[in-house]
Amino acid sequence: MGSDDVTDTFGAGFLVRWLAAVAEDVDREADRLTELDSAIGDADHGANLKRGFAAVTEVLGKEPPPSPGAVLTAAGRQLISTVGGASGPLYGTLLRRAGKTLGEDAEVTRERLAEALGAGVAAVSQLGGAQVGDKTMLDALVPAVEGLRSSYEAARAAAEEGALATVPLQARKGRASYLGERSIGHQDPGATSSALLFAALAETAGAEGVA
Amino acid sequence: MSASLVGIVLVSHSAAVAAAVAELARGLAGGGDLAPVLPAGGTPDGGLGTSSELICEAAKAVDRGAGVALLVDLGSAVLTVKALLAEGDELPEGSRLVDAPFVEGAVAALVTASAGGDLDAVAAAASEAYAYRKE
């Protein structure tokens, strides 16, 4: 499709290309994610996500799923099985629950994706028992999903802002919470990688003329 | 082995810890036939962490149709098992995350499962281990 045509629906291919863009961004930013994680975590966030999204790209490339929902479900399953630590189950749950929410529709809209990712975010919150303000990925995900109801760009900006807003917070969940007040002053690695997801989504939508 | 015993999986960040706790539970659970219990510790390459692959393999291997009790040590082991239970079909029907201290719970679970207790009884016995005070 030409970039001057704008469409408001997309199919499975769009989400496959989004996740491939996530894999590229994670690969490029892996050192930064690991650096953030070495300050307040166990210094494996970059390497873990790099491995996970590389595996996602490989699986989706081998056998492209038939629907947007199936793409996210397959990606989530792959993340849970290849990424150790907490980020595998959390990101895996995000995508898998979103995929299940989309069901088998062949074409979906941005609004539907926002709704599905919203269900995914709620599942992540339930799984980890975290809320906004706990200095976790939710600090980027919750505003991003809200922004996605307006536009891909709004989602990107809100996620980025949410990630930056974790700097002054004290961690109340995850490995960083063991550090108490010493977690203050560092940007949360999970919120940072969550922001990458929405940056890649905005890039992919922009490149393909999806609004 | 009776066809109706509950299976037990011990999930730890460390392969050595999971294996040793399984051995300890077997050693303390008394004579006679024991319920199936398997460790699922560490990552597939032998590092520290949790692996859904190892957890699912162990759960399938101990499943006798009466349910599988999964005991976990901490942090991401809890998240991994919860994620598998909540979202997927990788674990056998009747798998349950048991809220229990890892070592004491493993012993209590194996004793109860080996005596023919059902999944509720096994989970309750393991959880009860929290009430055992050491001082």
Short mmCIF file of C-alpha atoms in Angstrom, two decimals, chain A:
data_model
loop_
_atom_site.label_atom_id
_atom_site.label_comp_id
_atom_site.label_asym_id
_atom_site.label_seq_id
_atom_site.Cartn_x
_atom_site.Cartn_y
_atom_site.Cartn_z
CA MET A 1 0.00 0.00 0.00
CA GLY A 2 1.24 3.51 -0.72
CA SER A 3 2.11 5.65 2.25
CA ASP A 4 -0.29 8.34 1.06
CA ASP A 5 -3.24 5.98 1.48
CA VAL A 6 -4.51 5.95 5.03
CA THR A 7 -6.44 2.98 6.36
CA ASP A 8 -7.96 2.45 9.77
CA THR A 9 -7.95 -1.35 9.79
CA PHE A 10 -5.11 -3.84 9.69
CA GLY A 11 -4.59 -7.58 9.50
CA ALA A 12 -2.16 -10.15 10.92
CA GLY A 13 0.75 -8.95 8.77
CA PHE A 14 0.77 -5.53 10.38
CA LEU A 15 1.20 -7.02 13.87
CA VAL A 16 3.90 -9.41 12.63
CA ARG A 17 5.80 -6.39 11.25
CA TRP A 18 5.20 -4.49 14.50
CA LEU A 19 6.75 -7.31 16.55
CA ALA A 20 9.67 -7.53 14.11
CA ALA A 21 10.21 -3.78 14.68
CA VAL A 22 10.07 -4.39 18.45
CA ALA A 23 12.75 -7.07 18.06
CA GLU A 24 14.96 -4.59 16.14
CA ASP A 25 14.44 -1.83 18.71
CA VAL A 26 15.08 -4.17 21.63
CA ASP A 27 18.20 -5.44 19.91
CA ARG A 28 19.44 -1.86 19.39
CA GLU A 29 18.56 -0.80 22.95
CA ALA A 30 19.57 -4.03 24.73
CA ASP A 31 22.67 -2.50 26.30
CA ARG A 32 20.71 0.46 27.64
CA LEU A 33 18.02 -1.82 29.09
CA THR A 34 20.67 -3.96 30.74
CA GLU A 35 22.41 -0.87 32.10
CA LEU A 36 19.14 0.35 33.67
CA ASP A 37 18.53 -3.12 35.03
CA SER A 38 22.02 -3.35 36.53
CA ALA A 39 21.23 -0.25 38.60
CA ILE A 40 18.09 -1.62 40.24
CA GLY A 41 17.61 -5.21 39.06
CA ASP A 42 19.65 -8.22 38.03
CA ALA A 43 21.17 -6.86 34.82
CA ASP A 44 19.53 -9.31 32.44
CA HIS A 45 16.56 -7.34 31.07
CA GLY A 46 18.20 -6.41 27.76
CA ALA A 47 19.54 -9.88 27.06
CA ASN A 48 16.29 -11.58 28.11
CA LEU A 49 14.05 -9.44 25.92
CA LYS A 50 16.46 -9.62 23.00
CA ARG A 51 16.32 -13.41 23.12
CA GLY A 52 12.55 -13.42 23.59
CA PHE A 53 11.63 -11.10 20.73
CA ALA A 54 14.16 -12.75 18.41
CA ALA A 55 12.35 -16.03 19.10
CA VAL A 56 8.99 -14.34 18.48
CA THR A 57 10.18 -13.02 15.12
CA GLU A 58 11.46 -16.45 14.16
CA VAL A 59 8.23 -18.24 15.08
CA LEU A 60 6.00 -15.71 13.35
CA GLY A 61 8.21 -15.79 10.26
CA LYS A 62 8.06 -19.57 10.02
CA GLU A 63 4.33 -19.88 10.22
CA PRO A 64 2.45 -16.58 9.95
CA PRO A 65 -0.73 -16.87 12.07
CA PRO A 66 -4.06 -16.31 10.30
CA SER A 67 -5.43 -13.43 12.39
CA PRO A 68 -4.22 -10.48 14.48
CA GLY A 69 -5.38 -12.28 17.62
CA ALA A 70 -3.46 -15.42 16.70
CA VAL A 71 -0.29 -13.35 16.11
CA LEU A 72 -0.40 -11.89 19.62
CA THR A 73 -1.32 -15.21 21.22
CA ALA A 74 1.59 -17.00 19.52
CA ALA A 75 3.99 -14.19 20.42
CA GLY A 76 2.89 -14.24 24.05
CA ARG A 77 3.28 -17.98 24.33
CA GLN A 78 6.77 -17.71 22.86
CA LEU A 79 7.79 -15.01 25.35
CA ILE A 80 6.58 -17.05 28.31
CA SER A 81 8.54 -20.06 27.14
CA THR A 82 11.80 -18.37 26.09
CA VAL A 83 12.26 -15.46 28.50
CA GLY A 84 13.17 -16.42 32.02
CA GLY A 85 12.76 -14.05 34.92
CA ALA A 86 9.68 -11.96 35.48
CA SER A 87 9.59 -10.21 32.12
CA GLY A 88 8.72 -13.36 30.15
CA PRO A 89 5.53 -14.16 32.05
CA LEU A 90 4.56 -10.48 32.23
CA TYR A 91 5.09 -9.58 28.55
CA GLY A 92 3.78 -12.99 27.55
CA THR A 93 0.61 -12.43 29.54
CA LEU A 94 0.19 -8.94 28.04
CA LEU A 95 0.26 -10.22 24.46
CA ARG A 96 -1.54 -13.50 25.04
CA ARG A 97 -4.47 -11.90 26.82
CA ALA A 98 -4.62 -9.21 24.13
CA GLY A 99 -4.63 -11.92 21.44
CA LYS A 100 -7.44 -13.81 23.13
CA THR A 101 -9.44 -10.60 23.41
CA LEU A 102 -9.12 -9.96 19.67
CA GLY A 103 -10.42 -13.45 18.93
CA GLU A 104 -10.42 -14.59 15.30
CA ASP A 105 -11.25 -11.36 13.48
CA ALA A 106 -9.20 -11.08 10.29
CA GLU A 107 -9.11 -7.27 10.41
CA VAL A 108 -9.10 -5.04 13.46
CA THR A 109 -8.97 -1.32 14.20
CA ARG A 110 -6.74 0.76 16.45
CA GLU A 111 -9.64 1.08 18.90
CA ARG A 112 -9.99 -2.71 19.07
CA LEU A 113 -6.25 -3.07 19.59
CA ALA A 114 -6.41 -0.52 22.41
CA GLU A 115 -9.22 -2.48 24.02
CA ALA A 116 -7.33 -5.78 23.65
CA LEU A 117 -4.06 -4.38 25.01
CA GLY A 118 -6.10 -2.84 27.83
CA ALA A 119 -7.27 -6.34 28.76
CA GLY A 120 -3.65 -7.49 28.54
CA VAL A 121 -2.51 -4.69 30.83
CA ALA A 122 -5.21 -5.59 33.37
CA ALA A 123 -3.96 -9.20 33.31
CA VAL A 124 -0.37 -8.02 33.86
CA SER A 125 -1.50 -5.90 36.81
CA GLN A 126 -3.31 -8.87 38.30
CA LEU A 127 -0.42 -11.28 37.72
CA GLY A 128 2.22 -9.10 39.33
CA GLY A 129 -0.10 -7.43 41.82
CA ALA A 130 1.23 -4.01 40.76
CA GLN A 131 -0.48 -0.67 40.14
CA VAL A 132 0.52 2.54 38.40
CA GLY A 133 3.09 4.30 40.60
CA ASP A 134 4.86 1.11 41.73
CA LYS A 135 7.75 1.80 39.30
CA THR A 136 7.00 -1.06 36.90
CA MET A 137 6.13 -1.56 33.23
CA LEU A 138 2.56 -0.54 34.12
CA ASP A 139 3.71 3.07 34.50
CA ALA A 140 4.29 3.10 30.74
CA LEU A 141 1.63 0.58 29.65
CA VAL A 142 -1.42 2.12 31.32
CA PRO A 143 -1.01 5.62 29.82
CA ALA A 144 0.05 4.11 26.48
CA VAL A 145 -3.17 2.11 26.14
CA GLU A 146 -5.14 5.21 27.09
CA GLY A 147 -3.26 7.19 24.41
CA LEU A 148 -3.87 4.48 21.82
CA ARG A 149 -7.59 5.31 21.97
CA SER A 150 -6.67 8.62 20.28
CA SER A 151 -3.75 7.77 18.01
CA TYR A 152 -0.57 5.70 17.61
CA GLU A 153 1.51 8.84 18.20
CA ALA A 154 -0.36 9.64 21.41
CA ALA A 155 0.34 6.11 22.63
CA ARG A 156 4.04 6.47 21.86
CA ALA A 157 4.30 9.83 23.64
CA ALA A 158 2.32 8.66 26.68
CA ALA A 159 4.46 5.52 27.06
CA GLU A 160 7.66 7.54 26.82
CA GLU A 161 6.39 10.04 29.36
CA GLY A 162 5.29 7.24 31.68
CA ALA A 163 8.73 5.61 31.50
CA LEU A 164 10.46 8.91 32.34
CA ALA A 165 8.06 9.47 35.22
CA THR A 166 9.40 6.30 36.93
CA VAL A 167 12.75 7.99 37.70
CA PRO A 168 11.73 9.68 40.99
CA LEU A 169 9.58 6.75 42.17
CA GLN A 170 10.50 4.18 44.80
CA ALA A 171 10.00 0.62 43.54
CA ARG A 172 7.26 -1.30 45.28
CA LYS A 173 7.31 -4.45 43.13
CA GLY A 174 9.86 -6.80 41.67
CA ARG A 175 13.57 -7.16 42.34
CA ALA A 176 14.01 -3.38 42.52
CA SER A 177 11.71 -3.20 45.57
CA TYR A 178 14.40 -4.97 47.64
CA LEU A 179 16.46 -1.79 47.25
CA GLY A 180 13.91 0.43 48.98
CA GLU A 181 14.89 4.08 48.72
CA ARG A 182 17.97 3.25 46.66
CA SER A 183 15.67 2.51 43.72
CA ILE A 184 14.83 6.25 43.55
CA GLY A 185 16.58 8.18 40.78
CA HIS A 186 16.72 5.32 38.27
CA GLN A 187 14.41 4.82 35.30
CA ASP A 188 12.57 1.50 35.46
CA PRO A 189 13.84 -0.97 32.83
CA GLY A 190 10.42 -2.59 32.37
CA ALA A 191 8.70 0.74 31.77
CA THR A 192 11.51 1.60 29.34
CA SER A 193 11.06 -1.58 27.29
CA SER A 194 7.28 -1.11 27.36
CA ALA A 195 7.81 2.33 25.84
CA LEU A 196 9.85 0.67 23.07
CA LEU A 197 6.84 -1.51 22.19
CA PHE A 198 4.68 1.55 21.58
CA ALA A 199 7.44 3.44 19.76
CA ALA A 200 7.72 0.48 17.38
CA LEU A 201 3.94 0.41 16.97
CA ALA A 202 3.86 4.11 16.02
CA GLU A 203 6.79 3.58 13.60
CA THR A 204 5.07 0.65 11.92
CA ALA A 205 1.72 2.45 11.67
CA GLY A 206 3.40 5.57 10.28
CA ALA A 207 5.37 3.62 7.70
CA GLU A 208 2.31 1.72 6.51
CA GLY A 209 -0.24 4.52 6.57
CA VAL A 210 -2.36 2.95 9.29
CA ALA A 211 -4.23 5.49 11.40
#
